[in-house]
Amino acid sequence: MSYRPKHHLTPPQGRLNDPNGMMLLGDELHVFYQHDPSFPAQPKRTGWGHAATTLGSGVWRHYPDALYPGVAYDENGCYSGSAVVHDGRVRLFYTGNVKRDGERLTSQNIVDAEDIAGPMGGTYRRRADNPAIDGPADGYTAHFRDPHVTQAPDGTWRMVLGAQRDNGTGAAVLYTSRDLATWEFAGEIEFVGLNYNVASAYMWECPNLLRLRDLATGEERDVFVFCPQHPDSDECGYVVGTLDGLRFEVERDFTPLDYGTEFYAPQLISDGAGGALMLGWMGLPARDDTPTAAEEGWVHQLTLVRELSLLDGTLSTTLQIPDTHDMLVERVALGAQPWFADLVAGENAVCATVAWQPDGQGRGTVSLEASGRIRWAECSEGEFVLTADGAAVECTAGDGEVAFSFAVFAPNGAAWSALEPK
């Protein structure tokens, strides 16, 4: 028995966290990820692991790690970032982390990558003129990281960074470029109409900024995803609206991207058809003490590939489930009647419970409880989809209106048996 899933990306060994540098090369999805291969035996020195999958196959291929701390501006870690494929060239953008004499130093750096799809997974050369952005802008601390680079509607390039102001509050800032090499500070993004309480967040991590087409209206909207860190919790959500210069007019207020107990630091890329593909980290910064670390030498996993679409200003999630798979997949139509079920492993080990309580007006509340933690969300009646794959349990409800991610460890790594109605 093993906790290692068949269709969720896990590290060959060591610790995995944020997905980085997602890119589509034809029907091949490449993803890099934060990787500490010697965890927990050695001190943390995070680099980038690399894997790829053919979309729809559910099979991941591992390549040698692409980046590791090795130069003065990233000697304590190659932190999160993104990738751009343009004019036949691949560029990676990442945050270099240095801790020196009790002080944190960060910079944004560029890597030229070649032969990504080759048998060894590519060659990676840091730019000789790195750092591209040497330190935070005035008014911000060294918590200034996680570059996400996309092309703006006018053809220029924009880099959004998570930041912390000098007063200890979180923000997002924007840099612009015409050539992907020279970057100019544009300023802090102002979110007009953002009413959700993110004011107490001390840092906004892992921002994503991209434009999607609303399937209901046909109009394009900007979607901004970010992870506001609070002293006692970490969140991940999105807002929808229109970005004009530095002014983001919010049409949909902050909405959780996932309601489960293990979901953080997602990365989104355009699918080329108005929607997006996403991978998320099924983990949290302080949850490394898992059975997989002690018993199998690895910790954390990524979600299934998720297909995101914008529908009436709301992101809808479809789990990309391969036609041929080796995991438990259950589909249930949730309607006007209450429904309860147990997620069972082995012969009779109940490892999680699911409940649906309709409100009599076409909506209701779906809840999941696992490992002593319960999460819930309101959604419309519709299809409920659950997947259980090793230690990774994911589900969507309301035809994709809400999603949940849980790390669930069945006794002795027993195989999943069924979702049994009660």
CSV table of C-alpha atoms in Angstrom, one decimal:
chain,number,residue,atom,x,y,z
A,1,MET,CA,0.0,0.0,0.0
A,2,SER,CA,1.1,3.6,-0.7
A,3,TYR,CA,-0.2,7.1,-0.2
A,4,ARG,CA,1.4,8.2,-3.5
A,5,PRO,CA,-1.3,9.0,-6.0
A,6,LYS,CA,-1.3,7.8,-9.6
A,7,HIS,CA,-2.6,10.9,-11.4
A,8,HIS,CA,-1.5,13.8,-9.1
A,9,LEU,CA,2.0,15.1,-9.5
A,10,THR,CA,4.2,14.3,-6.5
A,11,PRO,CA,8.0,14.8,-6.1
A,12,PRO,CA,10.2,11.7,-6.6
A,13,GLN,CA,11.6,12.6,-3.2
A,14,GLY,CA,11.7,15.5,-0.8
A,15,ARG,CA,9.3,18.4,-0.5
A,16,LEU,CA,7.1,19.9,-3.2
A,17,ASN,CA,5.2,23.2,-2.9
A,18,ASP,CA,4.1,25.9,-5.4
A,19,PRO,CA,3.6,25.1,-9.1
A,20,ASN,CA,5.7,27.4,-11.2
A,21,GLY,CA,6.4,28.1,-14.9
A,22,MET,CA,3.3,26.3,-16.4
A,23,MET,CA,3.4,26.3,-20.2
A,24,LEU,CA,1.6,24.5,-23.0
A,25,LEU,CA,3.8,23.1,-25.9
A,26,GLY,CA,1.2,21.7,-28.2
A,27,ASP,CA,-0.8,19.2,-26.1
A,28,GLU,CA,2.0,18.8,-23.6
A,29,LEU,CA,1.6,20.7,-20.3
A,30,HIS,CA,4.9,21.4,-18.6
A,31,VAL,CA,5.1,22.5,-15.0
A,32,PHE,CA,7.9,23.4,-12.7
A,33,TYR,CA,7.4,23.3,-9.0
A,34,GLN,CA,9.2,24.4,-5.8
A,35,HIS,CA,11.3,21.4,-4.8
A,36,ASP,CA,13.6,20.6,-1.8
A,37,PRO,CA,14.9,17.2,-2.8
A,38,SER,CA,16.8,16.6,0.4
A,39,PHE,CA,13.9,17.5,2.8
A,40,PRO,CA,13.9,16.9,5.7
A,41,ALA,CA,17.5,15.7,6.1
A,42,GLN,CA,19.1,19.0,4.9
A,43,PRO,CA,18.4,22.7,5.5
A,44,LYS,CA,15.9,24.2,3.0
A,45,ARG,CA,17.4,25.2,-0.3
A,46,THR,CA,14.5,25.4,-2.7
A,47,GLY,CA,14.9,25.0,-6.4
A,48,TRP,CA,12.6,24.1,-9.3
A,49,GLY,CA,11.5,20.5,-10.2
A,50,HIS,CA,10.2,19.8,-13.7
A,51,ALA,CA,7.5,17.4,-15.0
A,52,ALA,CA,5.2,17.2,-18.0
A,53,THR,CA,2.0,15.4,-19.0
A,54,THR,CA,0.0,15.0,-22.2
A,55,LEU,CA,-3.3,16.7,-21.6
A,56,GLY,CA,-6.0,14.2,-20.7
A,57,SER,CA,-3.6,11.3,-20.1
A,58,GLY,CA,-3.2,11.7,-16.3
A,59,VAL,CA,0.4,10.4,-16.6
A,60,TRP,CA,3.3,12.6,-15.4
A,61,ARG,CA,6.9,12.3,-16.7
A,62,HIS,CA,9.7,13.6,-14.4
A,63,TYR,CA,12.8,15.4,-15.7
A,64,PRO,CA,15.9,16.5,-13.8
A,65,ASP,CA,15.5,19.5,-11.6
A,66,ALA,CA,15.7,22.7,-13.7
A,67,LEU,CA,16.9,25.3,-11.2
A,68,TYR,CA,18.7,25.2,-7.9
A,69,PRO,CA,20.3,27.9,-5.7
A,70,GLY,CA,23.7,28.5,-7.2
A,71,VAL,CA,24.5,32.2,-7.6
A,72,ALA,CA,24.8,35.2,-5.3
A,73,TYR,CA,21.3,36.5,-6.0
A,74,ASP,CA,19.5,33.2,-5.2
A,75,GLU,CA,21.8,31.5,-2.8
A,76,ASN,CA,19.0,30.7,-0.4
A,77,GLY,CA,16.3,29.7,-2.9
A,78,CYS,CA,14.9,29.9,-6.4
A,79,TYR,CA,11.4,31.0,-5.4
A,80,SER,CA,8.2,31.0,-7.3
A,81,GLY,CA,7.6,32.4,-10.8
A,82,SER,CA,6.2,31.9,-14.2
A,83,ALA,CA,7.0,31.1,-17.8
A,84,VAL,CA,6.5,32.8,-21.2
A,85,VAL,CA,6.6,31.1,-24.6
A,86,HIS,CA,7.1,33.8,-27.3
A,87,ASP,CA,8.6,33.8,-30.8
A,88,GLY,CA,9.7,30.2,-30.3
A,89,ARG,CA,11.6,31.0,-27.1
A,90,VAL,CA,11.0,30.0,-23.5
A,91,ARG,CA,11.8,32.3,-20.6
A,92,LEU,CA,11.4,31.6,-17.0
A,93,PHE,CA,10.9,34.3,-14.4
A,94,TYR,CA,11.6,33.7,-10.7
A,95,THR,CA,12.4,35.3,-7.4
A,96,GLY,CA,15.9,34.9,-6.1
A,97,ASN,CA,16.0,34.7,-2.3
A,98,VAL,CA,19.0,35.6,-0.1
A,99,LYS,CA,19.2,35.7,3.7
A,100,ARG,CA,22.3,37.5,4.9
A,101,ASP,CA,23.1,38.7,8.4
A,102,GLY,CA,19.5,38.4,9.4
A,103,GLU,CA,18.3,40.4,6.4
A,104,ARG,CA,16.1,39.1,3.5
A,105,LEU,CA,17.1,40.2,0.0
A,106,THR,CA,14.9,39.4,-3.1
A,107,SER,CA,15.3,40.0,-6.8
A,108,GLN,CA,13.4,39.0,-10.0
A,109,ASN,CA,15.4,37.0,-12.5
A,110,ILE,CA,15.2,35.6,-16.0
A,111,VAL,CA,16.3,32.3,-17.3
A,112,ASP,CA,16.5,31.3,-21.0
A,113,ALA,CA,15.4,27.7,-21.5
A,114,GLU,CA,16.0,25.5,-24.6
A,115,ASP,CA,14.9,22.0,-25.6
A,116,ILE,CA,12.2,21.8,-22.9
A,117,ALA,CA,10.6,18.8,-24.5
A,118,GLY,CA,13.9,17.0,-25.0
A,119,PRO,CA,14.9,13.8,-23.3
A,120,MET,CA,16.7,15.6,-20.4
A,121,GLY,CA,14.0,18.3,-20.0
A,122,GLY,CA,15.9,21.2,-21.3
A,123,THR,CA,18.9,23.4,-20.6
A,124,TYR,CA,18.6,26.5,-18.4
A,125,ARG,CA,20.8,29.6,-18.5
A,126,ARG,CA,20.4,32.5,-16.2
A,127,ARG,CA,20.7,35.8,-17.9
A,128,ALA,CA,24.1,37.4,-17.6
A,129,ASP,CA,22.5,40.7,-16.7
A,130,ASN,CA,20.4,39.3,-13.9
A,131,PRO,CA,18.8,40.5,-11.7
A,132,ALA,CA,16.2,42.0,-14.0
A,133,ILE,CA,14.6,43.7,-11.0
A,134,ASP,CA,17.2,44.2,-8.2
A,135,GLY,CA,15.2,44.5,-5.0
A,136,PRO,CA,11.8,45.9,-4.1
A,137,ALA,CA,10.4,49.2,-5.3
A,138,ASP,CA,10.4,52.1,-2.8
A,139,GLY,CA,7.8,51.8,-0.2
A,140,TYR,CA,7.9,48.0,0.0
A,141,THR,CA,9.7,45.4,2.0
A,142,ALA,CA,11.7,42.4,0.8
A,143,HIS,CA,8.5,40.4,0.7
A,144,PHE,CA,8.4,41.2,-3.0
A,145,ARG,CA,8.1,38.0,-5.1
A,146,ASP,CA,6.3,35.5,-7.3
A,147,PRO,CA,6.4,37.2,-10.8
A,148,HIS,CA,3.5,36.2,-13.1
A,149,VAL,CA,4.1,37.5,-16.6
A,150,THR,CA,1.4,37.7,-19.3
A,151,GLN,CA,0.9,39.8,-22.5
A,152,ALA,CA,-1.4,42.8,-22.2
A,153,PRO,CA,-4.1,43.5,-24.8
A,154,ASP,CA,-1.9,46.2,-26.4
A,155,GLY,CA,0.9,43.7,-27.0
A,156,THR,CA,3.2,44.9,-24.2
A,157,TRP,CA,4.1,42.6,-21.3
A,158,ARG,CA,3.1,42.9,-17.7
A,159,MET,CA,4.5,41.4,-14.6
A,160,VAL,CA,2.5,41.3,-11.4
A,161,LEU,CA,4.2,40.7,-8.1
A,162,GLY,CA,3.0,40.0,-4.6
A,163,ALA,CA,4.2,42.6,-2.2
A,164,GLN,CA,4.3,43.9,1.3
A,165,ARG,CA,4.2,47.6,2.0
A,166,ASP,CA,6.5,49.2,4.5
A,167,ASN,CA,3.6,49.5,6.9
A,168,GLY,CA,3.3,45.7,6.9
A,169,THR,CA,0.2,45.3,4.7
A,170,GLY,CA,-0.2,43.3,1.5
A,171,ALA,CA,-0.5,44.5,-2.0
A,172,ALA,CA,0.1,43.7,-5.7
A,173,VAL,CA,2.4,45.7,-7.9
A,174,LEU,CA,2.8,45.9,-11.7
A,175,TYR,CA,5.9,46.1,-13.9
A,176,THR,CA,5.7,46.6,-17.7
A,177,SER,CA,8.0,45.7,-20.6
A,178,ARG,CA,8.1,45.8,-24.4
A,179,ASP,CA,10.8,43.2,-24.9
A,180,LEU,CA,10.5,40.8,-21.9
A,181,ALA,CA,14.0,41.9,-20.8
A,182,THR,CA,13.8,45.5,-19.5
A,183,TRP,CA,11.2,46.1,-16.9
A,184,GLU,CA,9.8,49.4,-15.5
A,185,PHE,CA,7.9,49.8,-12.3
A,186,ALA,CA,4.4,51.0,-13.1
A,187,GLY,CA,3.0,51.1,-9.6
A,188,GLU,CA,0.7,49.5,-7.2
A,189,ILE,CA,-2.6,48.1,-8.5
A,190,GLU,CA,-5.7,49.8,-7.0
A,191,PHE,CA,-8.7,47.5,-6.5
A,192,VAL,CA,-11.8,49.7,-6.7
A,193,GLY,CA,-14.8,48.0,-5.2
A,194,LEU,CA,-12.9,45.3,-3.3
A,195,ASN,CA,-15.0,44.9,-0.2
A,196,TYR,CA,-13.7,41.6,1.1
A,197,ASN,CA,-11.6,42.1,4.2
A,198,VAL,CA,-8.0,41.6,3.0
A,199,ALA,CA,-6.8,44.6,4.9
A,200,SER,CA,-5.4,42.5,7.7
A,201,ALA,CA,-3.3,40.5,5.3
A,202,TYR,CA,0.4,41.2,5.7
A,203,MET,CA,1.4,39.8,2.3
A,204,TRP,CA,-0.3,38.9,-1.0
A,205,GLU,CA,1.5,35.8,-2.4
A,206,CYS,CA,1.4,34.0,-5.7
A,207,PRO,CA,-0.6,36.6,-7.8
A,208,ASN,CA,-2.0,35.6,-11.3
A,209,LEU,CA,-3.3,38.1,-13.7
A,210,LEU,CA,-4.9,37.0,-17.0
A,211,ARG,CA,-7.8,37.8,-19.3
A,212,LEU,CA,-10.6,35.3,-19.9
A,213,ARG,CA,-13.8,35.3,-22.1
A,214,ASP,CA,-17.1,35.1,-20.2
A,215,LEU,CA,-19.0,32.2,-21.8
A,216,ALA,CA,-22.4,33.8,-20.9
A,217,THR,CA,-21.7,37.3,-22.3
A,218,GLY,CA,-18.9,36.8,-24.7
A,219,GLU,CA,-17.0,39.7,-23.1
A,220,GLU,CA,-13.5,39.6,-21.9
A,221,ARG,CA,-12.7,40.3,-18.3
A,222,ASP,CA,-9.5,40.4,-16.2
A,223,VAL,CA,-9.2,37.7,-13.5
A,224,PHE,CA,-6.8,38.3,-10.6
A,225,VAL,CA,-5.9,35.4,-8.3
A,226,PHE,CA,-3.9,35.9,-5.1
A,227,CYS,CA,-3.2,34.4,-1.7
A,228,PRO,CA,-3.6,36.9,1.1
A,229,GLN,CA,-1.6,35.8,4.2
A,230,HIS,CA,-3.1,36.6,7.6
A,231,PRO,CA,-1.4,36.1,10.9
A,232,ASP,CA,-3.5,33.1,11.7
A,233,SER,CA,-4.5,31.8,8.3
A,234,ASP,CA,-3.7,31.6,4.6
A,235,GLU,CA,-6.4,32.1,1.9
A,236,CYS,CA,-6.6,31.8,-1.9
A,237,GLY,CA,-9.2,33.5,-4.0
A,238,TYR,CA,-9.9,35.6,-7.1
A,239,VAL,CA,-11.6,38.8,-8.2
A,240,VAL,CA,-13.1,39.6,-11.6
A,241,GLY,CA,-13.2,43.0,-13.3
A,242,THR,CA,-11.4,45.3,-15.7
A,243,LEU,CA,-7.8,46.5,-15.3
A,244,ASP,CA,-7.2,49.9,-16.9
A,245,GLY,CA,-3.6,51.1,-16.2
A,246,LEU,CA,-3.3,50.5,-12.5
A,247,ARG,CA,-7.0,50.8,-11.7
A,248,PHE,CA,-8.8,47.4,-11.3
A,249,GLU,CA,-12.6,47.9,-11.3
A,250,VAL,CA,-13.9,44.9,-9.3
A,251,GLU,CA,-17.1,43.4,-10.6
A,252,ARG,CA,-17.0,40.2,-8.6
A,253,ASP,CA,-15.6,40.5,-5.0
A,254,PHE,CA,-13.0,38.2,-3.5
A,255,THR,CA,-14.2,34.6,-3.9
A,256,PRO,CA,-12.4,31.5,-2.7
A,257,LEU,CA,-10.9,29.5,-5.5
A,258,ASP,CA,-11.1,26.3,-3.5
A,259,TYR,CA,-12.9,25.6,-0.2
A,260,GLY,CA,-10.9,22.6,1.0
A,261,THR,CA,-8.2,22.3,3.7
A,262,GLU,CA,-5.2,21.9,1.4
A,263,PHE,CA,-5.1,24.3,-1.4
A,264,TYR,CA,-2.6,27.2,-2.0
A,265,ALA,CA,-0.4,29.0,-4.5
A,266,PRO,CA,-2.2,28.1,-7.7
A,267,GLN,CA,-0.9,28.9,-11.1
A,268,LEU,CA,-3.1,29.7,-14.1
A,269,ILE,CA,-2.3,29.9,-17.9
A,270,SER,CA,-4.5,30.6,-20.8
A,271,ASP,CA,-5.9,27.5,-22.6
A,272,GLY,CA,-5.9,29.5,-25.9
A,273,ALA,CA,-9.6,29.4,-26.2
A,274,GLY,CA,-10.8,32.0,-23.7
A,275,GLY,CA,-10.4,29.8,-20.6
A,276,ALA,CA,-7.6,28.7,-18.4
A,277,LEU,CA,-5.7,25.7,-17.0
A,278,MET,CA,-4.7,25.6,-13.4
A,279,LEU,CA,-2.7,23.5,-11.0
A,280,GLY,CA,-2.7,24.2,-7.3
A,281,TRP,CA,-0.5,23.1,-4.4
A,282,MET,CA,-2.4,20.6,-2.2
A,283,GLY,CA,-0.5,21.7,0.9
A,284,LEU,CA,0.1,24.7,3.2
A,285,PRO,CA,3.3,26.2,4.5
A,286,ALA,CA,3.0,24.7,8.0
A,287,ARG,CA,1.8,21.2,7.1
A,288,ASP,CA,4.9,19.2,6.4
A,289,ASP,CA,4.3,16.6,9.1
A,290,THR,CA,2.4,13.9,7.1
A,291,PRO,CA,2.6,10.1,6.9
A,292,THR,CA,4.2,10.4,3.4
A,293,ALA,CA,7.2,12.3,4.8
A,294,ALA,CA,7.9,9.9,7.5
A,295,GLU,CA,7.1,6.6,5.7
A,296,GLU,CA,7.8,7.3,2.0
A,297,GLY,CA,10.2,10.2,1.9
A,298,TRP,CA,8.1,12.8,0.0
A,299,VAL,CA,5.5,15.4,1.0
A,300,HIS,CA,2.8,17.3,-0.8
A,301,GLN,CA,1.2,17.0,-4.2
A,302,LEU,CA,-0.4,19.1,-6.9
A,303,THR,CA,-4.1,19.0,-7.9
A,304,LEU,CA,-5.4,17.4,-11.0
A,305,VAL,CA,-5.2,19.7,-14.0
A,306,ARG,CA,-8.2,21.9,-13.7
A,307,GLU,CA,-10.0,23.6,-16.6
A,308,LEU,CA,-11.4,27.0,-15.6
A,309,SER,CA,-14.0,28.9,-17.4
A,310,LEU,CA,-15.7,32.3,-16.7
A,311,LEU,CA,-19.5,32.1,-16.5
A,312,ASP,CA,-21.5,35.1,-15.6
A,313,GLY,CA,-18.5,36.5,-13.8
A,314,THR,CA,-17.8,33.4,-11.8
A,315,LEU,CA,-15.0,30.9,-12.3
A,316,SER,CA,-16.2,27.4,-12.9
A,317,THR,CA,-14.0,24.4,-12.3
A,318,THR,CA,-13.8,21.1,-14.2
A,319,LEU,CA,-11.4,18.4,-13.0
A,320,GLN,CA,-9.5,16.9,-15.9
A,321,ILE,CA,-10.1,13.2,-15.3
A,322,PRO,CA,-8.4,10.9,-17.8
A,323,ASP,CA,-10.6,8.4,-19.7
A,324,THR,CA,-8.3,5.6,-18.5
A,325,HIS,CA,-7.5,6.1,-14.8
A,326,ASP,CA,-6.6,4.2,-11.6
A,327,MET,CA,-8.4,6.2,-9.0
A,328,LEU,CA,-11.9,6.4,-7.4
A,329,VAL,CA,-14.2,8.6,-9.4
A,330,GLU,CA,-17.8,9.2,-8.3
A,331,ARG,CA,-20.5,11.4,-9.9
A,332,VAL,CA,-23.8,12.2,-8.1
A,333,ALA,CA,-26.6,14.5,-9.2
A,334,LEU,CA,-27.5,16.8,-6.2
A,335,GLY,CA,-31.0,18.1,-6.3
A,336,ALA,CA,-34.0,18.8,-4.1
A,337,GLN,CA,-33.4,16.0,-1.6
A,338,PRO,CA,-30.7,15.9,1.1
A,339,TRP,CA,-27.8,13.5,0.5
A,340,PHE,CA,-25.1,12.1,2.8
A,341,ALA,CA,-22.2,9.7,2.0
A,342,ASP,CA,-19.0,8.2,3.5
A,343,LEU,CA,-15.7,8.0,1.6
A,344,VAL,CA,-14.5,4.5,2.4
A,345,ALA,CA,-11.1,2.9,2.1
A,346,GLY,CA,-10.3,-0.8,2.3
A,347,GLU,CA,-13.2,-2.8,3.5
A,348,ASN,CA,-14.9,-0.4,5.9
A,349,ALA,CA,-12.6,2.5,7.0
A,350,VAL,CA,-14.6,5.7,6.8
A,351,CYS,CA,-12.1,8.5,6.0
A,352,ALA,CA,-14.3,11.4,5.1
A,353,THR,CA,-18.0,12.3,5.0
A,354,VAL,CA,-20.0,14.4,2.4
A,355,ALA,CA,-23.3,16.1,3.0
A,356,TRP,CA,-25.7,18.1,0.8
A,357,GLN,CA,-28.5,20.2,2.3
A,358,PRO,CA,-30.8,21.8,-0.3
A,359,ASP,CA,-32.5,25.1,0.4
A,360,GLY,CA,-35.6,24.4,-1.6
A,361,GLN,CA,-34.8,27.2,-4.1
A,362,GLY,CA,-32.4,25.5,-6.4
A,363,ARG,CA,-29.4,26.0,-4.2
A,364,GLY,CA,-27.9,24.4,-1.1
A,365,THR,CA,-24.8,23.7,1.0
A,366,VAL,CA,-22.3,21.0,0.3
A,367,SER,CA,-19.9,20.1,3.1
A,368,LEU,CA,-16.9,17.7,3.5
A,369,GLU,CA,-15.3,16.5,6.7
A,370,ALA,CA,-11.9,14.8,6.8
A,371,SER,CA,-9.2,14.4,9.4
A,372,GLY,CA,-11.2,16.4,11.9
A,373,ARG,CA,-11.6,19.4,9.6
A,374,ILE,CA,-14.8,20.4,8.0
A,375,ARG,CA,-15.3,22.8,5.0
A,376,TRP,CA,-18.5,23.9,3.4
A,377,ALA,CA,-19.8,26.1,0.5
A,378,GLU,CA,-23.0,27.2,-1.0
A,379,CYS,CA,-23.8,26.3,-4.6
A,380,SER,CA,-26.5,25.5,-7.1
A,381,GLU,CA,-28.0,22.1,-7.5
A,382,GLY,CA,-26.1,20.1,-10.1
A,383,GLU,CA,-23.4,17.4,-10.5
A,384,PHE,CA,-21.1,16.5,-7.6
A,385,VAL,CA,-17.8,14.9,-8.7
A,386,LEU,CA,-15.3,13.3,-6.3
A,387,THR,CA,-11.9,11.9,-7.1
A,388,ALA,CA,-9.8,10.0,-4.5
A,389,ASP,CA,-6.2,9.1,-5.6
A,390,GLY,CA,-3.7,8.1,-3.0
A,391,ALA,CA,-3.6,10.9,-0.4
A,392,ALA,CA,-5.3,13.4,-2.8
A,393,VAL,CA,-9.1,13.9,-2.6
A,394,GLU,CA,-10.7,16.5,-4.8
A,395,CYS,CA,-14.3,17.3,-5.7
A,396,THR,CA,-16.5,19.9,-7.4
A,397,ALA,CA,-20.2,20.7,-6.8
A,398,GLY,CA,-22.9,22.7,-8.5
A,399,ASP,CA,-21.6,21.8,-11.9
A,400,GLY,CA,-18.2,23.2,-11.0
A,401,GLU,CA,-19.4,26.3,-9.1
A,402,VAL,CA,-17.3,25.3,-6.1
A,403,ALA,CA,-14.2,23.0,-5.6
A,404,PHE,CA,-12.6,21.3,-2.6
A,405,SER,CA,-9.1,19.8,-2.1
A,406,PHE,CA,-8.2,17.6,0.9
A,407,ALA,CA,-5.2,15.5,1.8
A,408,VAL,CA,-6.6,12.4,3.3
A,409,PHE,CA,-4.5,9.5,4.6
A,410,ALA,CA,-6.4,6.2,4.6
A,411,PRO,CA,-5.2,3.7,7.3
A,412,ASN,CA,-2.0,2.0,6.1
A,413,GLY,CA,-2.4,3.6,2.7
A,414,ALA,CA,-5.4,1.4,1.9
A,415,ALA,CA,-7.0,1.7,-1.6
A,416,TRP,CA,-10.2,3.7,-1.9
A,417,SER,CA,-13.3,1.6,-2.1
A,418,ALA,CA,-16.4,3.7,-2.7
A,419,LEU,CA,-18.4,6.7,-1.9
A,420,GLU,CA,-21.2,5.0,0.0
A,421,PRO,CA,-24.6,6.9,0.5
A,422,LYS,CA,-26.0,6.8,4.0
